[in-house]
Coordinates of C-alpha atoms in Angstrom, one line a residue:
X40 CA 43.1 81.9 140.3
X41 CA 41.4 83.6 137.7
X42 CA 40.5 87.0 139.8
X43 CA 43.9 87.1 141.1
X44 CA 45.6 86.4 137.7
X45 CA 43.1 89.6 136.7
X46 CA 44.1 91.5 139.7
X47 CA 47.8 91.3 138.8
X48 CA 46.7 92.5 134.7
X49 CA 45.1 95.2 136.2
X50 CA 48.3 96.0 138.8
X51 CA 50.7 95.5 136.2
X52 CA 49.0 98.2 133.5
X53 CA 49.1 100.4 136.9
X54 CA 52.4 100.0 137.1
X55 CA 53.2 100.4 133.3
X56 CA 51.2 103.9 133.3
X57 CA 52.8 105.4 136.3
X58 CA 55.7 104.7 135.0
X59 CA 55.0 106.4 131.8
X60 CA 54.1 108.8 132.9
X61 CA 57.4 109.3 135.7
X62 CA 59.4 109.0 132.7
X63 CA 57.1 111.7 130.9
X64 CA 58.5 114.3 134.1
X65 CA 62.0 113.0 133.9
X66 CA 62.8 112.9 130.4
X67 CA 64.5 115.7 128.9
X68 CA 63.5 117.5 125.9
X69 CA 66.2 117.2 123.4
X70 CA 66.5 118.7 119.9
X71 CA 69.1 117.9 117.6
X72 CA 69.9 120.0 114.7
X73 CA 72.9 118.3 112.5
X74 CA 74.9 120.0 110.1
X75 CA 74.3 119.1 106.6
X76 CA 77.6 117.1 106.1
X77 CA 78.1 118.1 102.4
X78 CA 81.0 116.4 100.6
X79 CA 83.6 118.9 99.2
X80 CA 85.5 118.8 96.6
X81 CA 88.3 121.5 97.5
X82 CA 91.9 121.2 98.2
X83 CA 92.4 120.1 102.3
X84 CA 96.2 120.5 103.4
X85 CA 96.7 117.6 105.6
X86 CA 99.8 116.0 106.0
X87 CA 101.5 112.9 105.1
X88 CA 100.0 112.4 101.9
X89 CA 99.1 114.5 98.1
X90 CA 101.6 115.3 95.4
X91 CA 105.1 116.2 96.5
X92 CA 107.8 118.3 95.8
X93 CA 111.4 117.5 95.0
X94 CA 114.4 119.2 95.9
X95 CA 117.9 117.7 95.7
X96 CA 121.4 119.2 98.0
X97 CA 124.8 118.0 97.2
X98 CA 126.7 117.9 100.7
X99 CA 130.7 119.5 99.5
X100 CA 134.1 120.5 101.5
X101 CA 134.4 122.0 98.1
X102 CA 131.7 124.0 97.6
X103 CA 129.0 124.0 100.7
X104 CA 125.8 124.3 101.1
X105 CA 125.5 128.2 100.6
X106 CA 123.0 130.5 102.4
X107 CA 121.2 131.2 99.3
X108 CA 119.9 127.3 99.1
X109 CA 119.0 127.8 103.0
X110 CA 117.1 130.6 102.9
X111 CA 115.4 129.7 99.5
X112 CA 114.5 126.2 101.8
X113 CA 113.3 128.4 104.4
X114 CA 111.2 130.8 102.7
X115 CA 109.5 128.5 99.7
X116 CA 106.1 129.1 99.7
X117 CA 105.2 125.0 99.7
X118 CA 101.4 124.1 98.2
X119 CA 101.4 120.9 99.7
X120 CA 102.8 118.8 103.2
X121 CA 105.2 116.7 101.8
X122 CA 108.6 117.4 100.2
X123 CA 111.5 114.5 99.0
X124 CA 114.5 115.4 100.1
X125 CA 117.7 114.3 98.0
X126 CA 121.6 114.5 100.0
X127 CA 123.5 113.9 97.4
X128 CA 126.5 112.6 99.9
X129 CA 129.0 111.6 96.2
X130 CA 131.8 113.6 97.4
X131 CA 132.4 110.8 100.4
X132 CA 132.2 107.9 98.4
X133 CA 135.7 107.6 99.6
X134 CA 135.6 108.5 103.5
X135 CA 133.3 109.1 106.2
X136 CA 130.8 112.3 105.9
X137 CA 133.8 115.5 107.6
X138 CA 132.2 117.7 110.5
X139 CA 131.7 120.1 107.4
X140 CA 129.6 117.8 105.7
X141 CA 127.4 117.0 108.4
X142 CA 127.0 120.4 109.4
X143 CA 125.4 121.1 106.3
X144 CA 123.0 118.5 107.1
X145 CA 122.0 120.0 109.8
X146 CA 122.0 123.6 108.4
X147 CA 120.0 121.8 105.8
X148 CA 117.3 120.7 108.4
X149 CA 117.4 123.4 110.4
X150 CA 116.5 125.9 107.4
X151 CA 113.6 123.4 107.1
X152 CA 112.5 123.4 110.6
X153 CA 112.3 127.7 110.4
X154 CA 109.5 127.1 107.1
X155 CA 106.1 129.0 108.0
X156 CA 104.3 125.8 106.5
X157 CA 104.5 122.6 107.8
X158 CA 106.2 120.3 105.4
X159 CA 107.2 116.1 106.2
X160 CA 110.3 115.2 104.3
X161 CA 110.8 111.6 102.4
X162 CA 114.6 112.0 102.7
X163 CA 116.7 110.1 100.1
X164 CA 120.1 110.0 100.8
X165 CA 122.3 109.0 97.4
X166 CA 125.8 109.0 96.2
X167 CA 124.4 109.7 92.4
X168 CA 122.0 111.9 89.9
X169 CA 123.6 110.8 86.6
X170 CA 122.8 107.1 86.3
X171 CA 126.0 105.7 87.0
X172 CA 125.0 104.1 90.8
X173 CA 127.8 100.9 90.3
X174 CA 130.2 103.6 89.4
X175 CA 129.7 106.1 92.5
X176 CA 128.8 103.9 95.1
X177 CA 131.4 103.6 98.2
X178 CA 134.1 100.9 97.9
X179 CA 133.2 98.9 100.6
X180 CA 129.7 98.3 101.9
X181 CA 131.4 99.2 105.4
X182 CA 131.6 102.7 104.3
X183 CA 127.9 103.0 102.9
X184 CA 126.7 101.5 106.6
X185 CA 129.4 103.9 108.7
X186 CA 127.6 106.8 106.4
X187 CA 124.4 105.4 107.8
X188 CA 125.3 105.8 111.2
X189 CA 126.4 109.2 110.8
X190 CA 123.2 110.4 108.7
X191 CA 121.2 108.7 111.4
X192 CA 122.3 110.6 114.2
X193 CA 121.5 113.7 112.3
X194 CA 118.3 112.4 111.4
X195 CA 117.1 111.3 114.7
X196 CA 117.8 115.2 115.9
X197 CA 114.9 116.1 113.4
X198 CA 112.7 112.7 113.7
X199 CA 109.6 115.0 114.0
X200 CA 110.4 116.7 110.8
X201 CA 111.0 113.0 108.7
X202 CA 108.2 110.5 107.3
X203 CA 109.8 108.5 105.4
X204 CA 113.7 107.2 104.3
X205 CA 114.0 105.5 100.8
X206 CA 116.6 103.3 99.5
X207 CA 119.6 101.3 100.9
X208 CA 121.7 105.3 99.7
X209 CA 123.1 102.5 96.6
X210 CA 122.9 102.7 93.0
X211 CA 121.5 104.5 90.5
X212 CA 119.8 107.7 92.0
X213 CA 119.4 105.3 94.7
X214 CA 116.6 103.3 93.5
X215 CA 117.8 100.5 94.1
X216 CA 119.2 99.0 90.9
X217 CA 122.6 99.2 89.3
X218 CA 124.5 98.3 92.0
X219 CA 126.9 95.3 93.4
X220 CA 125.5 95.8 97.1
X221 CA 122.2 94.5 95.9
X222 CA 123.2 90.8 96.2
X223 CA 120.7 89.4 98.8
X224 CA 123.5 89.0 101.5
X225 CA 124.4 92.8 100.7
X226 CA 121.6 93.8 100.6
X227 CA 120.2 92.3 104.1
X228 CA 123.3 94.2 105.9
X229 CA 122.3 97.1 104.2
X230 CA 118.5 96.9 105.4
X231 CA 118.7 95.9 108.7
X232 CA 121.6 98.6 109.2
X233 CA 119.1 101.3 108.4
X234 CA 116.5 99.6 111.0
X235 CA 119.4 100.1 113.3
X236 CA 120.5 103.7 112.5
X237 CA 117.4 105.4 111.7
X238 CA 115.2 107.3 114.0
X239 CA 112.3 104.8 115.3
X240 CA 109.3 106.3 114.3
X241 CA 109.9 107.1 110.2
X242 CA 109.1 104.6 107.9
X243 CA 111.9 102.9 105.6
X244 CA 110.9 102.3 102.3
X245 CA 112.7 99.8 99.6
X246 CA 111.4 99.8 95.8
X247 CA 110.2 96.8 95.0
X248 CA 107.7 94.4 97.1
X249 CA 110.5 91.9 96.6
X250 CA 112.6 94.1 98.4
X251 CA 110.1 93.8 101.5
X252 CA 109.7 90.1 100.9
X253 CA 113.8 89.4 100.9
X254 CA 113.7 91.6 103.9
X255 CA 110.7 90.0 105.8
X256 CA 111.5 86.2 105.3
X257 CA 108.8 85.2 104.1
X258 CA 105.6 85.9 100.6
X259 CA 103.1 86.8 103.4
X260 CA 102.6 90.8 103.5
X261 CA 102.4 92.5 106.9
X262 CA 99.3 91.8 109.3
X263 CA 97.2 94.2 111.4
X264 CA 98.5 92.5 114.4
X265 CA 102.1 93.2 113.2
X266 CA 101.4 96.5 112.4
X267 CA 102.4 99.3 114.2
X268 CA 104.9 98.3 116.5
X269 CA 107.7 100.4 116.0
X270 CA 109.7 97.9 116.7
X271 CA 110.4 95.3 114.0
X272 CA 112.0 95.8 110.4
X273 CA 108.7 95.1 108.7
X274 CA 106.1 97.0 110.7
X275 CA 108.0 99.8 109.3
X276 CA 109.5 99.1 105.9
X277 CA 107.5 100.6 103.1
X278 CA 107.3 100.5 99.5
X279 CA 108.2 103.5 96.8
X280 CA 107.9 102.8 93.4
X281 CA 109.0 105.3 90.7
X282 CA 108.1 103.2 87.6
X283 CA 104.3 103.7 88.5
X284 CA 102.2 102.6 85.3
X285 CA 105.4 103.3 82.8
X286 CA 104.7 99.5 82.0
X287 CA 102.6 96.5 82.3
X288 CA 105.9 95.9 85.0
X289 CA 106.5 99.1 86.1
X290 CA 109.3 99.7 84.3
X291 CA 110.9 96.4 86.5
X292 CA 109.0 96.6 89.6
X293 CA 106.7 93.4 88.8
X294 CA 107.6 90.0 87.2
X295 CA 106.9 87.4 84.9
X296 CA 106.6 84.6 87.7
X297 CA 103.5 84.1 89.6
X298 CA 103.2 83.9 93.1
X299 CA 102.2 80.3 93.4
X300 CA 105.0 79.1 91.0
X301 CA 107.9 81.8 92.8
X302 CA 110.3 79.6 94.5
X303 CA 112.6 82.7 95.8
X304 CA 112.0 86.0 97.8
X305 CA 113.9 87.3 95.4
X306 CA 111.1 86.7 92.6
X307 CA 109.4 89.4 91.1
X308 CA 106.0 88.4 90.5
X309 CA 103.6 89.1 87.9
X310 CA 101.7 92.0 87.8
X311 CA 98.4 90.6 89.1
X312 CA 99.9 89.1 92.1
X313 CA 101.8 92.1 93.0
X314 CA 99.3 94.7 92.9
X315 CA 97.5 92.2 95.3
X316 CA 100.1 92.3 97.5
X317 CA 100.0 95.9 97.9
X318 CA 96.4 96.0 98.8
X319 CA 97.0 93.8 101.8
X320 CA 100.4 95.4 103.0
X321 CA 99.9 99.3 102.1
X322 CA 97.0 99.0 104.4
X323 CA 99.3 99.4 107.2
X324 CA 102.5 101.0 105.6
X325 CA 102.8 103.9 102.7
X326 CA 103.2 103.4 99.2
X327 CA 104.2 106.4 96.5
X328 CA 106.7 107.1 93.7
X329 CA 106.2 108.7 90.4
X330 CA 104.0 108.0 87.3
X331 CA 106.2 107.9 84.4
X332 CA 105.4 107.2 80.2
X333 CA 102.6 108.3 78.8
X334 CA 100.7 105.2 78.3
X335 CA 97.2 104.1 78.3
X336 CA 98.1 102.2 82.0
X337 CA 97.7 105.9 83.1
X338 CA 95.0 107.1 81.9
X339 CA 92.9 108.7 84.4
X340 CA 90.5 106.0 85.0
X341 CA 92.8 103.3 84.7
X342 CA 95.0 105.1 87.5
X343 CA 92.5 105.5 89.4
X344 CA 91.5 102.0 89.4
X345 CA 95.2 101.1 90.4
X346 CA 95.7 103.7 92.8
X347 CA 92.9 101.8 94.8
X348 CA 94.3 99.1 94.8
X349 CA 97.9 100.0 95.6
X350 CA 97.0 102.5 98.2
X351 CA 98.8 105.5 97.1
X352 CA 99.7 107.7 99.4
X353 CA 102.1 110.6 97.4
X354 CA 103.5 111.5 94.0
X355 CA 105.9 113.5 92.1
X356 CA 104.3 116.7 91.4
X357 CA 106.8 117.3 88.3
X358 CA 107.5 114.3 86.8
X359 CA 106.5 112.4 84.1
X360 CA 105.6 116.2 83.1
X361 CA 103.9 114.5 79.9
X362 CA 101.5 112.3 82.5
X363 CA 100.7 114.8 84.9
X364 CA 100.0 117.3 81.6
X365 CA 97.8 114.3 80.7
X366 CA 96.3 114.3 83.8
X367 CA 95.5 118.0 83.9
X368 CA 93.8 118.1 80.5
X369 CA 91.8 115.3 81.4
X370 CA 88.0 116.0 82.7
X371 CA 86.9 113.4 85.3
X372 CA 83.5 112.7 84.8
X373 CA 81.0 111.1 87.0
X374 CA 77.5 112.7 87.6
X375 CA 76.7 113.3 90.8
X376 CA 80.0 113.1 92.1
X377 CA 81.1 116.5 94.2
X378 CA 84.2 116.0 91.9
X379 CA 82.4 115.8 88.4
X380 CA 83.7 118.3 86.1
X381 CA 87.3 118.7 88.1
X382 CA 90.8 118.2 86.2
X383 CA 92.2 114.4 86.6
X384 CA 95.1 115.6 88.5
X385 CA 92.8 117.4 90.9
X386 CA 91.0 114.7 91.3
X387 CA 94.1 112.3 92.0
X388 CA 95.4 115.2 94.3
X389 CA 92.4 114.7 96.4
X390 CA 92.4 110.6 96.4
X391 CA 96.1 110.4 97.7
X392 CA 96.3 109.1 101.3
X393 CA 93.1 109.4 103.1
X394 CA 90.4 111.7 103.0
X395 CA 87.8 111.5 105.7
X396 CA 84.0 112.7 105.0
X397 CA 81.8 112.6 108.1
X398 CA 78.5 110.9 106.3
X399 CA 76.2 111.1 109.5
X400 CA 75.7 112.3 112.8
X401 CA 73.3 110.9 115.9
X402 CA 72.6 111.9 119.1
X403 CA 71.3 109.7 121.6
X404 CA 69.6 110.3 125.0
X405 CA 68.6 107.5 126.6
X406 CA 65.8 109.8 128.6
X407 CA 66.4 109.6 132.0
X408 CA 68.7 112.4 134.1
X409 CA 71.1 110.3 135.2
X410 CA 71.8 108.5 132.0
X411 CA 74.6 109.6 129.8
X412 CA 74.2 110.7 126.0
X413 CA 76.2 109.6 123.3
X414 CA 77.7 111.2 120.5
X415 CA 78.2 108.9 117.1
X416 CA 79.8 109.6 114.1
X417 CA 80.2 107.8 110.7
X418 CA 83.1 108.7 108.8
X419 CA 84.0 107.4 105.1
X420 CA 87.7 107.1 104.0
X421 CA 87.0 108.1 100.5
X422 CA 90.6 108.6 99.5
X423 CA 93.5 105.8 98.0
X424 CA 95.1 105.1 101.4
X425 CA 94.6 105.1 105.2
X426 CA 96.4 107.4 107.6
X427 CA 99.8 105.6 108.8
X428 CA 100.5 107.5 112.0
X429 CA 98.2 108.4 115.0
X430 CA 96.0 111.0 115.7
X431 CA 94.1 112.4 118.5
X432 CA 90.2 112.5 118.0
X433 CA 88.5 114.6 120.1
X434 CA 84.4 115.2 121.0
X435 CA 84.1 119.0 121.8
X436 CA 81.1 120.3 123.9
X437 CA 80.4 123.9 123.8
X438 CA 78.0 125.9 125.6
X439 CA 77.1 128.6 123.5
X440 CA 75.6 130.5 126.2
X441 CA 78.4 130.4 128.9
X442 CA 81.3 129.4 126.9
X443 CA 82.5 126.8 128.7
X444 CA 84.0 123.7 126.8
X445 CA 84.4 120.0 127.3
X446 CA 86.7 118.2 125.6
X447 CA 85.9 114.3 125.2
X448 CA 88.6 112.0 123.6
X449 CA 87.4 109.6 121.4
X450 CA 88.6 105.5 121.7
X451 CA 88.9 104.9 118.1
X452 CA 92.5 104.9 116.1
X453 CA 92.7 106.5 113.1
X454 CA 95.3 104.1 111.5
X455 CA 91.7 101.9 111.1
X456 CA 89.5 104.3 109.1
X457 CA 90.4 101.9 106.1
X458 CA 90.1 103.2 102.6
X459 CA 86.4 102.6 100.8
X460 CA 85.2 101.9 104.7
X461 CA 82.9 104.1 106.6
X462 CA 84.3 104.3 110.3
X463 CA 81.9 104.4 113.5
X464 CA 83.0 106.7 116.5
X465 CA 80.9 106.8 119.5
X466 CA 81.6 109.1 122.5
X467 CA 79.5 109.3 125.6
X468 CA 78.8 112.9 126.7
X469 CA 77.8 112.7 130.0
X470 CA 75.0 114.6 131.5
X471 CA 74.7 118.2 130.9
X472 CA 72.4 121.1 132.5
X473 CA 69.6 122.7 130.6
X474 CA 71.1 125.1 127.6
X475 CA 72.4 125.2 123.8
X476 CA 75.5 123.3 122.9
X477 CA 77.7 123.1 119.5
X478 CA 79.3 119.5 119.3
X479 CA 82.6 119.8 117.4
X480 CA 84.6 116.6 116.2
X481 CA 88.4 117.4 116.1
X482 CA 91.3 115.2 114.7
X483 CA 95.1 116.0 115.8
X484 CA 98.5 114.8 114.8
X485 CA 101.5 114.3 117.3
X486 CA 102.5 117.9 116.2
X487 CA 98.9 119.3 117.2
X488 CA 98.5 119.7 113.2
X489 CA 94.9 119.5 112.6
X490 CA 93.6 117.0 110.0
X491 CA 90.7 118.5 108.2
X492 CA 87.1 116.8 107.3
X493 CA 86.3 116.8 103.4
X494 CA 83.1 118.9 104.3
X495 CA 81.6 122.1 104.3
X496 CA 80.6 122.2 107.6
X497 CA 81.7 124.7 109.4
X498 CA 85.3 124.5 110.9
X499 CA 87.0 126.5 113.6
X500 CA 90.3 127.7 114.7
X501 CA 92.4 124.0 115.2
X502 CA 90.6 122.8 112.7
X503 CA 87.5 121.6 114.2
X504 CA 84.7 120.2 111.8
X505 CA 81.0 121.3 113.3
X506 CA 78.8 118.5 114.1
X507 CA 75.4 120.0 114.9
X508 CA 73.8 122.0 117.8
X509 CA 72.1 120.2 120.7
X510 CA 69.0 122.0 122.2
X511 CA 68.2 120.7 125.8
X512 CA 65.7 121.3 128.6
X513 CA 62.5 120.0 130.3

């Protein structure tokens, strides 16, 4: 027993170096040289989030829409993606919107569709800009939901061109207060008549996180597995708040009632449990507004801190001109940040939405010819937010010598790369012959709009972010 047991040692350790050394001859020689993935601190013009501009159109029989407002829409040269849209639709408080009316609508989209940059619009429809919303609103909350019909069959002509729809078009500058259609039974028709006239795919957005609670049914905020859906009232109702930091409420956006003592949807709740709420639901719908009154709330650090934790994903540019002065004279300082040194307000600028870094960068082979290799990448979400709508992510393989490219989609979903999270992607690449090849890692929206990597890696036309360069052979 003991000579065979000895036999079969000796067989076995055969057996292991033949079979070293087969894998020796069959293994390919692979060299991996990785970009450097530095951080950057510099301005990236992706879409859907940053600091927004405002421009406001009042829709007239009286006196249209002229073409100097239609070509000034068309030809503004924009600094950022995202632009709120005001129709000022007063002049129908008392009617329906006249084929005039809605012509300039659609003059009014159109000029925006001919813009060299690309732009998303948070549209606002309103019947007021002077404060007076229980004055100018309709006379019947029949006429405010027959206006929504007819704005919504313009809108869903230009879905691509639309993020986001804010307010119920009631009260004062249409934020949702000062008006007698905000009783909860009022308000319910009003909601759910926007679900119904608006264009599926744009996000609705009410001011308050009551609002969303009244709307919803229920104090529980919206779940991954609701998310996303298209579908239902709350996997696309959002939140805009334009009383960010003005108070310890936001100017009447939180509560003195806590959550666990609230015995309506109704309730505003304190501070604390509000800004709670938002981290859990603004992970899967937006949140933005306006920072207003120069207060020690928004100070830089303490904004920053809040911005975190709400998820912001856009703000007013222009207004509260005293906080975003603040903001701009205001040196953010952390050492050994890539952002150290930079104004506040660039630094919020960059923090808005999401802002993907790609951290790392491996190549496996598992060494034998008829094995695939895989490609994986770690990505950190460094900014406030997630993304909110889908992208393509694509693996590109590029043979340096012959040209000839592969393109790899990637199974991940973008909507996941979760604020303060680094994000795994992992793409197998197949086999491949002998030769040099660049591996690029490219991110798409639905309107082939590329979204750009917070590195300094190199990037190519489409907005590809360089990976490394694979080196392969025997």
């Amino acid at each position: 027993m003991k000579k065979k047991a000895a036999l079969a040692a000796v067989f076995a350790g055969v057996l292991i170096i033949m079979g070293t050394a087969a894998s020796g001859l069959l293994r390919w020689e692979l060299e991996w040289v990785p970009e450097n993935n530095i951080e950057t601190n510099k301005f990236l013009a992706n879409s859907e989030r940053g600091f927004y501009n405002m421009r406001g159109v009042r829709i007239s029989d009286q006196t249209p829409v002229d073409e100097n407002t239609l070509e000034s829409l068309a030809g503004e040269r924009r600094s950022g993606t995202l632009e709120l849209l005001q129709i000022n639709i007063g002049d129908y408080r008392d009617r329906e919107i006249s084929s005039s009316g809605e012509k300039q609508i659609w003059d009014v989209f159109n000029a925006y569709a001919g813009t060299d940059s690309t732009v998303k619009l948070i549209v606002r429809p309103l019947y007021d800009w002077d404060g007076s919303g229980a004055e100018s609103d309709p006379p019947t909350i029949d006429l405010v939901m027959r206006h929504m019909e007819q704005l919504g069959e313009i809108f869903a002509d230009y879905e691509d061109q639309i993020y986001i729809v804010q307010g119920v078009f009631v009260g004062s500058w249409a934020e949702m207060h000062s008006s007698r259609y905000l009783t909860p039974e009022s308000y319910q028709k009003l909601i759910r008549k926007m679900h119904e006239t608006m264009p599926e795919s744009v996000f609705l957005a009410v001011r308050t996180p009551a609002y969303w609670r009244m709307a919803a049914g229920r104090k529980q905020p919206l779940s991954e597995e609701e998310a996303w859906d298209n579908i239902s009232l709350i996997s696309r109702l959002s939140l805009f708040n334009d009383g960010i930091l003005g108070t310890s409420l936001d100017c009447g956006t939180y509560g003195d009632l806590s959550k666990s003592t609230s015995a309506s949807l109704q309730d505003k709740w304190i501070r604390e449990d509000e800004l709670e709420f938002q981290n859990e639901l603004n992970l899967y719908v937006p949140n933005g507004g306006e920072a207003v009154l120069d207060n020690e709330l928004n100070d830089l650090m303490n904004a920053d801190e809040a911005f975190r934790v709400m998820h912001l994903s856009y703000l007013n540019r222009a207004h509260d001109p005293e906080v975003i002065s603040k903001w701009e004279n205001t040196v953010y300082q952390d050492t050994g940040s890539v952002y150290d040194g930079m104004s506040g307000y660039d630094y919020i600028e960059r923090h808005l939405g999401y802002r993907y870094v790609i951290r790392d960068v491996s190549v496996r082979e598992k060494g034998w010819r008829w094995q695939d290799g895989q490609v994986t990448v770690e990505i950190e979400n460094v900014g406030y937010a997630p993304r909110y709508t889908p992208c393509d992510v694509d693996v590109i393989i590029k043979n340096t010598d012959s040209g000839e490219v592969r393109i790899l989609p990637a199974d991940t979903d973008v909507r996941q790369w979760k604020p303060g999270k680094v994000s795994t992607v992992t793409v197998d690449t197949g086999r491949a012959e002998d030769g040099e090849y660049e591996i690029w890692l490219r991110v798409t929206d639905e309107d082939q709009e590329p979204v750009l990597f917070a590195n300094e890696n190199r990037t190519a036309d489409g907005g590809s972010c360089l990976l490394g360069t694979i080196r392969k052979g025997e």
